[in-house]
CSV table of C-alpha atoms and ligand atoms in Angstrom, one decimal:
chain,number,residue,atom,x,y,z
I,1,UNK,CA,0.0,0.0,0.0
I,2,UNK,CA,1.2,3.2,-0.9
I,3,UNK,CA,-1.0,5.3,1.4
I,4,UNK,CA,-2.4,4.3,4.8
I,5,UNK,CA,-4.7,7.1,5.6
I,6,UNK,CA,-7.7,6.3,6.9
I,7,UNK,CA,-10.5,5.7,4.7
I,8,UNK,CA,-12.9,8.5,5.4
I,9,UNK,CA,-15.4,9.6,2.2
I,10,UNK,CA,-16.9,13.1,1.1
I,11,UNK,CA,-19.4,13.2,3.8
I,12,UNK,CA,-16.6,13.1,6.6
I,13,UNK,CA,-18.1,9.4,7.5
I,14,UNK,CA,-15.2,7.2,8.2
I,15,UNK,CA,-15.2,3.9,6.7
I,16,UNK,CA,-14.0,1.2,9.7
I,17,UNK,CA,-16.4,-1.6,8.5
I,18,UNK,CA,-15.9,-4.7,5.5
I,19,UNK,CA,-18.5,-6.4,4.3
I,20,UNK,CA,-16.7,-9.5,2.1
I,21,UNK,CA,-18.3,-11.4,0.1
I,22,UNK,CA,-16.5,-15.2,-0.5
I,23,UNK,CA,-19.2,-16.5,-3.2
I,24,UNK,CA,-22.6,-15.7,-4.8
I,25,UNK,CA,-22.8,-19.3,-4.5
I,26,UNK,CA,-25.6,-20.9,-2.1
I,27,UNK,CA,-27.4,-24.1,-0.5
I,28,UNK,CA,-30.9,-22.5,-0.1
I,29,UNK,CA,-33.0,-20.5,-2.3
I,30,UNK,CA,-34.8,-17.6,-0.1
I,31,UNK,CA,-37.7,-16.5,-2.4
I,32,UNK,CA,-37.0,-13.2,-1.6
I,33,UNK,CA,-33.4,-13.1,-2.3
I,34,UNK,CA,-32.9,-15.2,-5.2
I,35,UNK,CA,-34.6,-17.0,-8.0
I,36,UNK,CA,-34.7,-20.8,-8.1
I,37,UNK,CA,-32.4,-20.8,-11.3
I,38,UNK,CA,-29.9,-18.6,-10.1
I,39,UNK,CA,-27.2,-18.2,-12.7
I,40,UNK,CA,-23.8,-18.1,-10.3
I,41,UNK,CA,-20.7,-16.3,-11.7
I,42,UNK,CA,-17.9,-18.5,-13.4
I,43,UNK,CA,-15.5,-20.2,-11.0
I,44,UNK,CA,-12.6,-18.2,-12.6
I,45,UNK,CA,-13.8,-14.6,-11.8
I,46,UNK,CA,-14.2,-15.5,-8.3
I,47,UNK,CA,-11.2,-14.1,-5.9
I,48,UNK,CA,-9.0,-17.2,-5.1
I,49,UNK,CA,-8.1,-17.0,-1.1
I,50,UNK,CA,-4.6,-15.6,-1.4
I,51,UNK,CA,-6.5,-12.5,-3.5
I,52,UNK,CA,-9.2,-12.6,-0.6
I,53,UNK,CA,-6.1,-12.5,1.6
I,54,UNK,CA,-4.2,-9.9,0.4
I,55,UNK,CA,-7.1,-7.4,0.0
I,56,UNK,CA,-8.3,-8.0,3.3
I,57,UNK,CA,-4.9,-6.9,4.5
I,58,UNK,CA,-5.2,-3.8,2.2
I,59,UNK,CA,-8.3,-2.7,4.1
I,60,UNK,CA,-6.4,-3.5,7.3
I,61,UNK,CA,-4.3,-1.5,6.7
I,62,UNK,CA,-6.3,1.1,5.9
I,63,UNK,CA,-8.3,1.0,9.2
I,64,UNK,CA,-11.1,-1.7,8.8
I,65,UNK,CA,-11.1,-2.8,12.2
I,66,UNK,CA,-14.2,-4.7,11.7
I,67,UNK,CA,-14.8,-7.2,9.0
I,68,UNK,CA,-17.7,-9.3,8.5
I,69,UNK,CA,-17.3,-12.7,6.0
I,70,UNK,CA,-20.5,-13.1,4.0
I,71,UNK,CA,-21.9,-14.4,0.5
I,72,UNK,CA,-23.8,-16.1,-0.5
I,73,UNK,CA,-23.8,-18.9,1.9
I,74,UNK,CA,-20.1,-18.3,3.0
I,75,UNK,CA,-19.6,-21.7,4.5
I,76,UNK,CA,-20.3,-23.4,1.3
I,77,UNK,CA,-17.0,-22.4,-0.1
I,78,UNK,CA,-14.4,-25.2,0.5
I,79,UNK,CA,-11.3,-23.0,1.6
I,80,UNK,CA,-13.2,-20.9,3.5
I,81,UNK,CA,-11.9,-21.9,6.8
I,82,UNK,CA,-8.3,-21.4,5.5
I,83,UNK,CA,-9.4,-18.0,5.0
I,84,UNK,CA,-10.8,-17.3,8.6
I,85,UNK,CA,-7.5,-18.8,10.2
I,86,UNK,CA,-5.5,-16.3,8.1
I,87,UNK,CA,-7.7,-13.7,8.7
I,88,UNK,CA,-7.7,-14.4,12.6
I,89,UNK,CA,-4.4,-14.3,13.1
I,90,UNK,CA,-5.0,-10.2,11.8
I,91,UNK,CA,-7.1,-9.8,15.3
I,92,UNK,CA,-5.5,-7.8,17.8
I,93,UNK,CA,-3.8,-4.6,18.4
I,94,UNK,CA,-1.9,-3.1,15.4
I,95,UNK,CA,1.3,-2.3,17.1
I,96,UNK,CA,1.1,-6.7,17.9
I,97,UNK,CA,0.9,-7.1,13.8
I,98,UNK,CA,-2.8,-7.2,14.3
I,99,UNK,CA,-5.8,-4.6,13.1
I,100,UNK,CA,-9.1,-6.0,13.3
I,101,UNK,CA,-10.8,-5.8,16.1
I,102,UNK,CA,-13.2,-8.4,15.5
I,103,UNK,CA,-14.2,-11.0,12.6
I,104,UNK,CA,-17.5,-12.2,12.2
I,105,UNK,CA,-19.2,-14.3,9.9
I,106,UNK,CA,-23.4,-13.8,8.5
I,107,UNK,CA,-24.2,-17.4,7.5
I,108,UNK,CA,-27.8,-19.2,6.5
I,109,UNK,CA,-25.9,-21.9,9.2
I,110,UNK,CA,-26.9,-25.2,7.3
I,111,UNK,CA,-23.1,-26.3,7.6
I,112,UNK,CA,-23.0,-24.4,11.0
I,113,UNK,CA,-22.9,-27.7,13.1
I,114,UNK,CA,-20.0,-28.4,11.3
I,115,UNK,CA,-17.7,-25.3,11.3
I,116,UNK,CA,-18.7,-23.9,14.9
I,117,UNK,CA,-15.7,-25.1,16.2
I,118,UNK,CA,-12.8,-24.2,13.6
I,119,UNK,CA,-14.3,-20.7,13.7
I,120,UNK,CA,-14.1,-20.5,17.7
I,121,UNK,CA,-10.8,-21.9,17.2
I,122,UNK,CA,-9.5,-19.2,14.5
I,123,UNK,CA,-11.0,-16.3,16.9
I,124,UNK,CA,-14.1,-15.7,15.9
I,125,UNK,CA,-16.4,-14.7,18.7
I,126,UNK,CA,-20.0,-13.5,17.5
I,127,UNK,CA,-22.1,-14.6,14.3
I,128,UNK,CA,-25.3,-14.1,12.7
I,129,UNK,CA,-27.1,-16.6,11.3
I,130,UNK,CA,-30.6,-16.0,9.4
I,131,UNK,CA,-33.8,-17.4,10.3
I,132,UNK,CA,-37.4,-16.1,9.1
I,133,UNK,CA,-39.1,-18.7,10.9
I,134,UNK,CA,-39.2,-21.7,13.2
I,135,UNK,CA,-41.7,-23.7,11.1
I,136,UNK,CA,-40.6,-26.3,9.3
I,137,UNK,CA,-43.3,-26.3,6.1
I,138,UNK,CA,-42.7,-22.2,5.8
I,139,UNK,CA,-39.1,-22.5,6.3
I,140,UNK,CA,-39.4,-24.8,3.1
I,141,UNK,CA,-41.9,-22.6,1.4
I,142,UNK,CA,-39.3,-19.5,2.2
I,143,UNK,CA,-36.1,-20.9,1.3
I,144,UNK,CA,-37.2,-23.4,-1.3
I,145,UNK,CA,-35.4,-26.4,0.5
I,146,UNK,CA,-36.3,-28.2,4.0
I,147,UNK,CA,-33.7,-27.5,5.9
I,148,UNK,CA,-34.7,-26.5,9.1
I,149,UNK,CA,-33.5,-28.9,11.4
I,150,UNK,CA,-29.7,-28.5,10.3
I,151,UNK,CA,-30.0,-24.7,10.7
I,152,UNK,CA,-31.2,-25.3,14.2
I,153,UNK,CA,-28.6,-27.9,14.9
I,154,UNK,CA,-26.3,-25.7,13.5
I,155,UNK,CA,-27.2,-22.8,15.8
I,156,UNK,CA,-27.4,-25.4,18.8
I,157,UNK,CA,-23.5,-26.0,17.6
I,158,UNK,CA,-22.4,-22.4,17.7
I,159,UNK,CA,-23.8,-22.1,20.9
I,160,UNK,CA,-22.0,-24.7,22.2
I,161,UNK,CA,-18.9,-23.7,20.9
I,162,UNK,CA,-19.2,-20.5,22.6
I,163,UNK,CA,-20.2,-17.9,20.0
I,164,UNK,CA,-22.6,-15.6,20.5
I,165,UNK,CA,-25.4,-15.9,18.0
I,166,UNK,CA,-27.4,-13.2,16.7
I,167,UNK,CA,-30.4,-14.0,14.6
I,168,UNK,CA,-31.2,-12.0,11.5
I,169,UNK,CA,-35.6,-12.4,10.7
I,170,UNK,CA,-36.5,-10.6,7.5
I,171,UNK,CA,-40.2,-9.7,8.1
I,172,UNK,CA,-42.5,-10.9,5.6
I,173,UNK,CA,-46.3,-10.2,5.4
I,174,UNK,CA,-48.5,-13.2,4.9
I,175,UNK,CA,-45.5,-15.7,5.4
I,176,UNK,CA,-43.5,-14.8,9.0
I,177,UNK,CA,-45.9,-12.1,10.1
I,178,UNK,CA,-47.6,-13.8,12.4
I,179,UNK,CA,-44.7,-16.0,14.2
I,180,UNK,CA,-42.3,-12.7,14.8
I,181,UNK,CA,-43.2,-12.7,18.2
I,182,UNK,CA,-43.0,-16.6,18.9
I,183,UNK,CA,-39.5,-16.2,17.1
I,184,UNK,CA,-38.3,-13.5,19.3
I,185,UNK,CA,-39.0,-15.5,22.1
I,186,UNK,CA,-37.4,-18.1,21.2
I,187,UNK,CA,-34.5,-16.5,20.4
I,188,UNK,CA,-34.3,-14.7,23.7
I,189,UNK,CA,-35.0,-17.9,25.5
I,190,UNK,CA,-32.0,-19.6,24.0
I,191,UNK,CA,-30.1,-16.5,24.6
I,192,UNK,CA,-29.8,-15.1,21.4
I,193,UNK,CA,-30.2,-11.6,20.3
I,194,UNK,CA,-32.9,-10.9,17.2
I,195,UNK,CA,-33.0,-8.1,14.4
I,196,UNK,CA,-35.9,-7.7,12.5
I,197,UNK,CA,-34.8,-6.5,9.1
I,198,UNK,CA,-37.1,-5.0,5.9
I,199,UNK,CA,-36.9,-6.7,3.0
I,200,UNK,CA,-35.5,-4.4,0.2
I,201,UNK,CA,-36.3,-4.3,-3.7
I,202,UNK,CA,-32.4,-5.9,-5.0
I,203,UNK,CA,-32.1,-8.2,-7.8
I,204,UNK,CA,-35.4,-9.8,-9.7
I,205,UNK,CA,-36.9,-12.7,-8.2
I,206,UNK,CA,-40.1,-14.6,-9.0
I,207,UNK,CA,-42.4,-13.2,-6.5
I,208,UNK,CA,-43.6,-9.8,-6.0
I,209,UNK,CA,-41.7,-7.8,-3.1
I,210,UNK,CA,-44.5,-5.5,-2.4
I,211,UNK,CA,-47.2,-8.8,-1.7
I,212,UNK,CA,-44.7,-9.6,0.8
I,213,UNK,CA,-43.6,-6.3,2.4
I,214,UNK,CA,-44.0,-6.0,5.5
I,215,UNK,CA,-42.9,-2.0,7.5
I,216,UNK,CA,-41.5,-2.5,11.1
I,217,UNK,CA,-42.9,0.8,12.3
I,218,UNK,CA,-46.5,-1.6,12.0
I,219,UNK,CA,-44.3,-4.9,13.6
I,220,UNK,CA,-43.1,-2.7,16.6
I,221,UNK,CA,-46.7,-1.2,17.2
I,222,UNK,CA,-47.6,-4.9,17.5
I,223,UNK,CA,-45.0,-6.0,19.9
I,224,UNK,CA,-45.6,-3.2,22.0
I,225,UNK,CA,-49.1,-4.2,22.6
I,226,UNK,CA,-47.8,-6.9,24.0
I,227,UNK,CA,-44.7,-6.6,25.5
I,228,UNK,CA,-42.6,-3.6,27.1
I,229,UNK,CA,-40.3,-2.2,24.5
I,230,UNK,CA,-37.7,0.4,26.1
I,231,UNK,CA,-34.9,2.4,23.5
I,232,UNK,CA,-32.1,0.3,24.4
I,233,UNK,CA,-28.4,2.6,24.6
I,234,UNK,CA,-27.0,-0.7,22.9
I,235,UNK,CA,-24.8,0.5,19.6
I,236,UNK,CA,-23.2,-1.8,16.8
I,237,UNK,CA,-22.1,1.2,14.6
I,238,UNK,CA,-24.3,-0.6,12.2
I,239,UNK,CA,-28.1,0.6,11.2
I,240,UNK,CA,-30.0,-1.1,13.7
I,241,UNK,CA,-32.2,0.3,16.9
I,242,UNK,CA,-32.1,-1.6,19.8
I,243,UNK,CA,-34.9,-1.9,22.5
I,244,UNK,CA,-34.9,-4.1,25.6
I,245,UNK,CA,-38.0,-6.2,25.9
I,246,UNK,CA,-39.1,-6.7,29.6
I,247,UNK,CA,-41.1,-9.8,29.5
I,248,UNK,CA,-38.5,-11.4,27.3
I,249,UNK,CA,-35.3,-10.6,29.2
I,250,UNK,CA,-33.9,-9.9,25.9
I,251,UNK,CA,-32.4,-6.9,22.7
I,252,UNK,CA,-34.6,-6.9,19.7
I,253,UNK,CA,-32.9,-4.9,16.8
I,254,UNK,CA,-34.9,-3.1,13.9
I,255,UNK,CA,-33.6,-2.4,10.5
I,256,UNK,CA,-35.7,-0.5,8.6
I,257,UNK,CA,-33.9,0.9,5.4
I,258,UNK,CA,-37.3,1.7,3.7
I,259,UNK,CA,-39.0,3.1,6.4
I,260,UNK,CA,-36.5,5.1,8.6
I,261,UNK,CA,-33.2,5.9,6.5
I,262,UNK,CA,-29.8,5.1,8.6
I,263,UNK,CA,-27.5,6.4,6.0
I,264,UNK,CA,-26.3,9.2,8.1
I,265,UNK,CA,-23.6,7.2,10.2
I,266,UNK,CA,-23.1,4.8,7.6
I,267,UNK,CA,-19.5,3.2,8.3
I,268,UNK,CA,-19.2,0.5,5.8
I,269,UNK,CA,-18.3,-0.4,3.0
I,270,UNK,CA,-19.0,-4.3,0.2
I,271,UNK,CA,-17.0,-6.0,-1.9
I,272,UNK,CA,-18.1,-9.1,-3.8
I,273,UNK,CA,-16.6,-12.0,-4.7
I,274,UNK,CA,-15.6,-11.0,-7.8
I,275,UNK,CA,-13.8,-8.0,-5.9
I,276,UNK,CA,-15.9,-5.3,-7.0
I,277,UNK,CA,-16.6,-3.0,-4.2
I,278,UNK,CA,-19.6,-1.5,-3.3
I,279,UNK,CA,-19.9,1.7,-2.3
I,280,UNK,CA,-23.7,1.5,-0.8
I,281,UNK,CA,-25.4,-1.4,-0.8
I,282,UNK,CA,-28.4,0.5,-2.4
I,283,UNK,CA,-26.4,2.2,-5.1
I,284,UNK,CA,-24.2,1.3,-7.7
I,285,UNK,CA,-21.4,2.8,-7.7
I,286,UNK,CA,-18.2,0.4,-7.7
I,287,UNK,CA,-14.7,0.3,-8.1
I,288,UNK,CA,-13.0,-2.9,-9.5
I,289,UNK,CA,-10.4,-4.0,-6.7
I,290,UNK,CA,-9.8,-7.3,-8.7
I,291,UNK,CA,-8.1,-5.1,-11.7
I,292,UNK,CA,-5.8,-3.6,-8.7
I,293,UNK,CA,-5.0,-6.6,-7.4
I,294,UNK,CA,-4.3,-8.2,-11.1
I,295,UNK,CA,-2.3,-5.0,-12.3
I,296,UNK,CA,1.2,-4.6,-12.2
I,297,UNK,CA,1.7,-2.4,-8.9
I,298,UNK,CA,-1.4,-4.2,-6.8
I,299,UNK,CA,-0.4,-2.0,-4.1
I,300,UNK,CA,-0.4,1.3,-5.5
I,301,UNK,CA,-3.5,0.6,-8.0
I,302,UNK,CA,-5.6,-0.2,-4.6
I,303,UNK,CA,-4.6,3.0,-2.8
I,304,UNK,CA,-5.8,4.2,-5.6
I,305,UNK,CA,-8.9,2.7,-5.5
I,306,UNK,CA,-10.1,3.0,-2.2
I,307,UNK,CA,-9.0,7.0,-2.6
I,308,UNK,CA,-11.7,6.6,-5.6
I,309,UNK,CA,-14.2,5.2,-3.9
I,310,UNK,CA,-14.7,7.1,-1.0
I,311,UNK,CA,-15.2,10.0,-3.7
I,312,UNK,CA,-17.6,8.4,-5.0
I,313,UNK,CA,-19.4,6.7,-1.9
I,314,UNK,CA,-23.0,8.3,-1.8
I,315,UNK,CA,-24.7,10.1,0.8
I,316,UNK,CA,-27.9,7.7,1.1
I,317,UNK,CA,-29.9,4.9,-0.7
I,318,UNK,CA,-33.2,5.7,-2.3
I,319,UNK,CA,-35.2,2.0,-1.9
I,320,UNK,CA,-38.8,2.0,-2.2
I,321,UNK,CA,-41.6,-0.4,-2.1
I,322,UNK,CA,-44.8,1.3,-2.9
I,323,UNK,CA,-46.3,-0.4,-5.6
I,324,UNK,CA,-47.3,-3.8,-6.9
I,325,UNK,CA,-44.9,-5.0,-9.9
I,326,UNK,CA,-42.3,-2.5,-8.5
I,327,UNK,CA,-38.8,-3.2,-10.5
I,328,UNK,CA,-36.0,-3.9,-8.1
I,329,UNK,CA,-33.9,-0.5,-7.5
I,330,UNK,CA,-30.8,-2.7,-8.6
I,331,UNK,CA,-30.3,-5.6,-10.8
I,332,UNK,CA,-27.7,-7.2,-8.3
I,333,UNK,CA,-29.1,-9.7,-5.2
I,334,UNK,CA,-28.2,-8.9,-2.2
I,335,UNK,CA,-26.2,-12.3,-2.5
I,336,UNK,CA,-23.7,-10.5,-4.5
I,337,UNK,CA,-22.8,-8.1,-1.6
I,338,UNK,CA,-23.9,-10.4,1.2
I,339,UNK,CA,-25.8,-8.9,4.2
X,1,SAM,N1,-26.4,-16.7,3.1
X,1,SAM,C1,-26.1,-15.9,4.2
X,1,SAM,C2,-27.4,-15.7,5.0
X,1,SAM,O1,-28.5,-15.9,4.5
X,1,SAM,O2,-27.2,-15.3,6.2
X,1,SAM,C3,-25.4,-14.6,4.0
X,1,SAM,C4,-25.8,-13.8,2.8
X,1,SAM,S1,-27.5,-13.2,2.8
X,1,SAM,C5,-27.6,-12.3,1.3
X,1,SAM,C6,-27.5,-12.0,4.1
X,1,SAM,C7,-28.8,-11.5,4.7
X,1,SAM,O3,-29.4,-10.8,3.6
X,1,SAM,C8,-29.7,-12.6,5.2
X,1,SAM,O4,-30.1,-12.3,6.5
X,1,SAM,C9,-30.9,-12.4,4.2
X,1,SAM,O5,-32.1,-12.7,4.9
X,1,SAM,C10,-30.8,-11.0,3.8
X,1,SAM,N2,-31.5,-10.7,2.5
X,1,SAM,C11,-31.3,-11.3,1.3
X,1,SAM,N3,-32.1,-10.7,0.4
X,1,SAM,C12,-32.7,-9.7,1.0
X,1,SAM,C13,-33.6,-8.7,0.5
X,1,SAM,N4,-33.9,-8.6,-0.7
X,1,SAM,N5,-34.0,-7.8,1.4
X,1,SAM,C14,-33.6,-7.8,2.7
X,1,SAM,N6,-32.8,-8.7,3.2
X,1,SAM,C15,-32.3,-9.7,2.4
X,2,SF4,FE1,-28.8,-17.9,0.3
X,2,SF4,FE2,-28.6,-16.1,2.3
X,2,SF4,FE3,-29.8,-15.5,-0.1
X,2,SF4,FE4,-31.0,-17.2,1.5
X,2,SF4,S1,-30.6,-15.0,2.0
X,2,SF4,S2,-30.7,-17.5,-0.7
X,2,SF4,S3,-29.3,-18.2,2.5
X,2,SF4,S4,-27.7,-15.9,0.2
């Protein structure tokens, strides 16, 4: 790297946060991430894990002190372990060779049960894992395959290991509507923190977004007809709120990109497999990190790069849902950029 100035972009907002993605590759087929034929990119335009590597150590050294592992399902990539070890050996203070403060993983956890322990082992400490529901016919009706009693194992296995699992619900209208409080529960009953997240118009699928749209400003007026909902002081440096629920004993997280905009302290930044990087996850502006990496002087052309895109990050997205037979405000899934 030529320069190691932190990455901070037009609007002052300083960029401490990755978002990798390791493969647009996946085991399930979440209706309202991805079509059943999902077309997945050529092997050979994916990043091999020494390029993974080596630009994870560019943003280290740029100040990303937190970096989150994603996809796609990340754990279906077969060196994807090899790629957490090296990358944990990158946790700790930067004056011990270190950087990252901490390295976390978002995973559907169908292959959890099998990798809770080798991430424990190469330092990873918190995960989130993404469940919509807790019933076994919808979870096959939502993800297209019936896989709900690994994901559970899986979760089970994490837990074990000693990671602290945080579950990620996108809130559906007509399919998980109803359960959100049972799955909160649950959750908080097993020890596990819960975000609600809105479901967001990327990349065409088969069904229709809006039939399925669901705002959490009518999901927390709900819960709070039930339960004691109080602002929680809890912050990620990520967009969600926090409140404490009383009956529950536990944190409920909302993330509402359509209904309440969270673009203000926005300190992240995505790159995809392919190592095109993301500015906003809702826009699509992108530099082409793979090209640095590729070119003669990798470490000059990706100072260069990450100089460019903090230029070019915007100030906010513009999502909407508002209409039946919407188009998505971006061709690209969300399993291009990962979560
Ligand atoms: N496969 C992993 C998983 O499901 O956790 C990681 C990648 S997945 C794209 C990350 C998160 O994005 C999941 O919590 C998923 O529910 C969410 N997601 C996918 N498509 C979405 C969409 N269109 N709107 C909102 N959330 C979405
Ligand atoms: Fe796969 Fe995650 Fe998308 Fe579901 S949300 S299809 S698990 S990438």
């Amino acid at each position: 790297m030529n320069s190691r100035a932190p990455l901070v972009d037009q609007f002052a907002r300083r960029i401490s946060y990755l978002r990798l993605s390791v493969t647009d590759r996946c085991d399930l087929r979440c209706a309202y991430c991805m079509p059943e034929r999902q077309v997945f990119l050529p092997r050979a335009e994916v990043l091999s894990l020494e390029e993974l590597h080596r630009l994870a150590l560019g943003f280290i050294d740029r100040g990303i002190t937190k970096l989150r592992l994603t996809g796609g399902e990340p754990l279906v990539r077969r060196d994807m372990i090899e790629l957490v070890r090296a990358l944990g050996r990158k946790l700790g203070a930067p004056d011990a060779g270190g950087g990252l403060e901490e390295l976390t993983l978002t995973t559907n956890g169908t292959r959890l049960a099998e990798f809770a322990d080798d991430l424990r082992g190469a330092g990873v400490r918190r995960i989130n894992v993404s469940l919509d529901t807790l019933d076994r016919a919808t979870f096959a009706r939502l993800t297209r395959r019936d896989s709900l009693p690994q994901v559970l194992e899986g979760i089970a296995a994490a837990k074990a290991a000693g990671l602290m699992v945080k579950i990620n619900t996108v809130a559906l209208k007509g399919l998980n509507a109803a359960e959100i409080p049972d799955l909160i529960a649950w959750a908080h009953g097993a020890g596990h923190e819960l975000t609600l997240i809105e479901v967001m118009p990327l990349g065409e699928v088969e069904e229709d977004r809006f039939e399925h749209y669901l705002p959490l400003s009518a999901v927390q007026d709900d819960l709070e007809r039930r339960w004691t909902l109080t602002p929680s002081g809890h912050r990620t440096g990520g967009p969600a709120r926090y409140f404490d629920i009383a009956e529950t004993g536990g944190r409920l997280g909302l993330i509402t990109p359509l209904t309440n905009n969270f673009c203000e302290g926005c300190n992240r930044i995505r790159v995809t497999a392919t190592g095109q990087l993301f500015a906003c996850l809702g826009g699509s502006e992108q530099v082409d990190l793979r090209a640095a990496l590729r070119s003669a002087d990798p470490d000059a052309a990706m100072a260069d790069a990450l100089d460019l895109a903090m230029r070019i990050k915007p100030e906010r997205h513009h999502f909407v849902i508002d209409r039946p037979g919407g188009a998505p405000a971006l061709a690209r899934h969300m399993s291009m950029t990962g979560g």
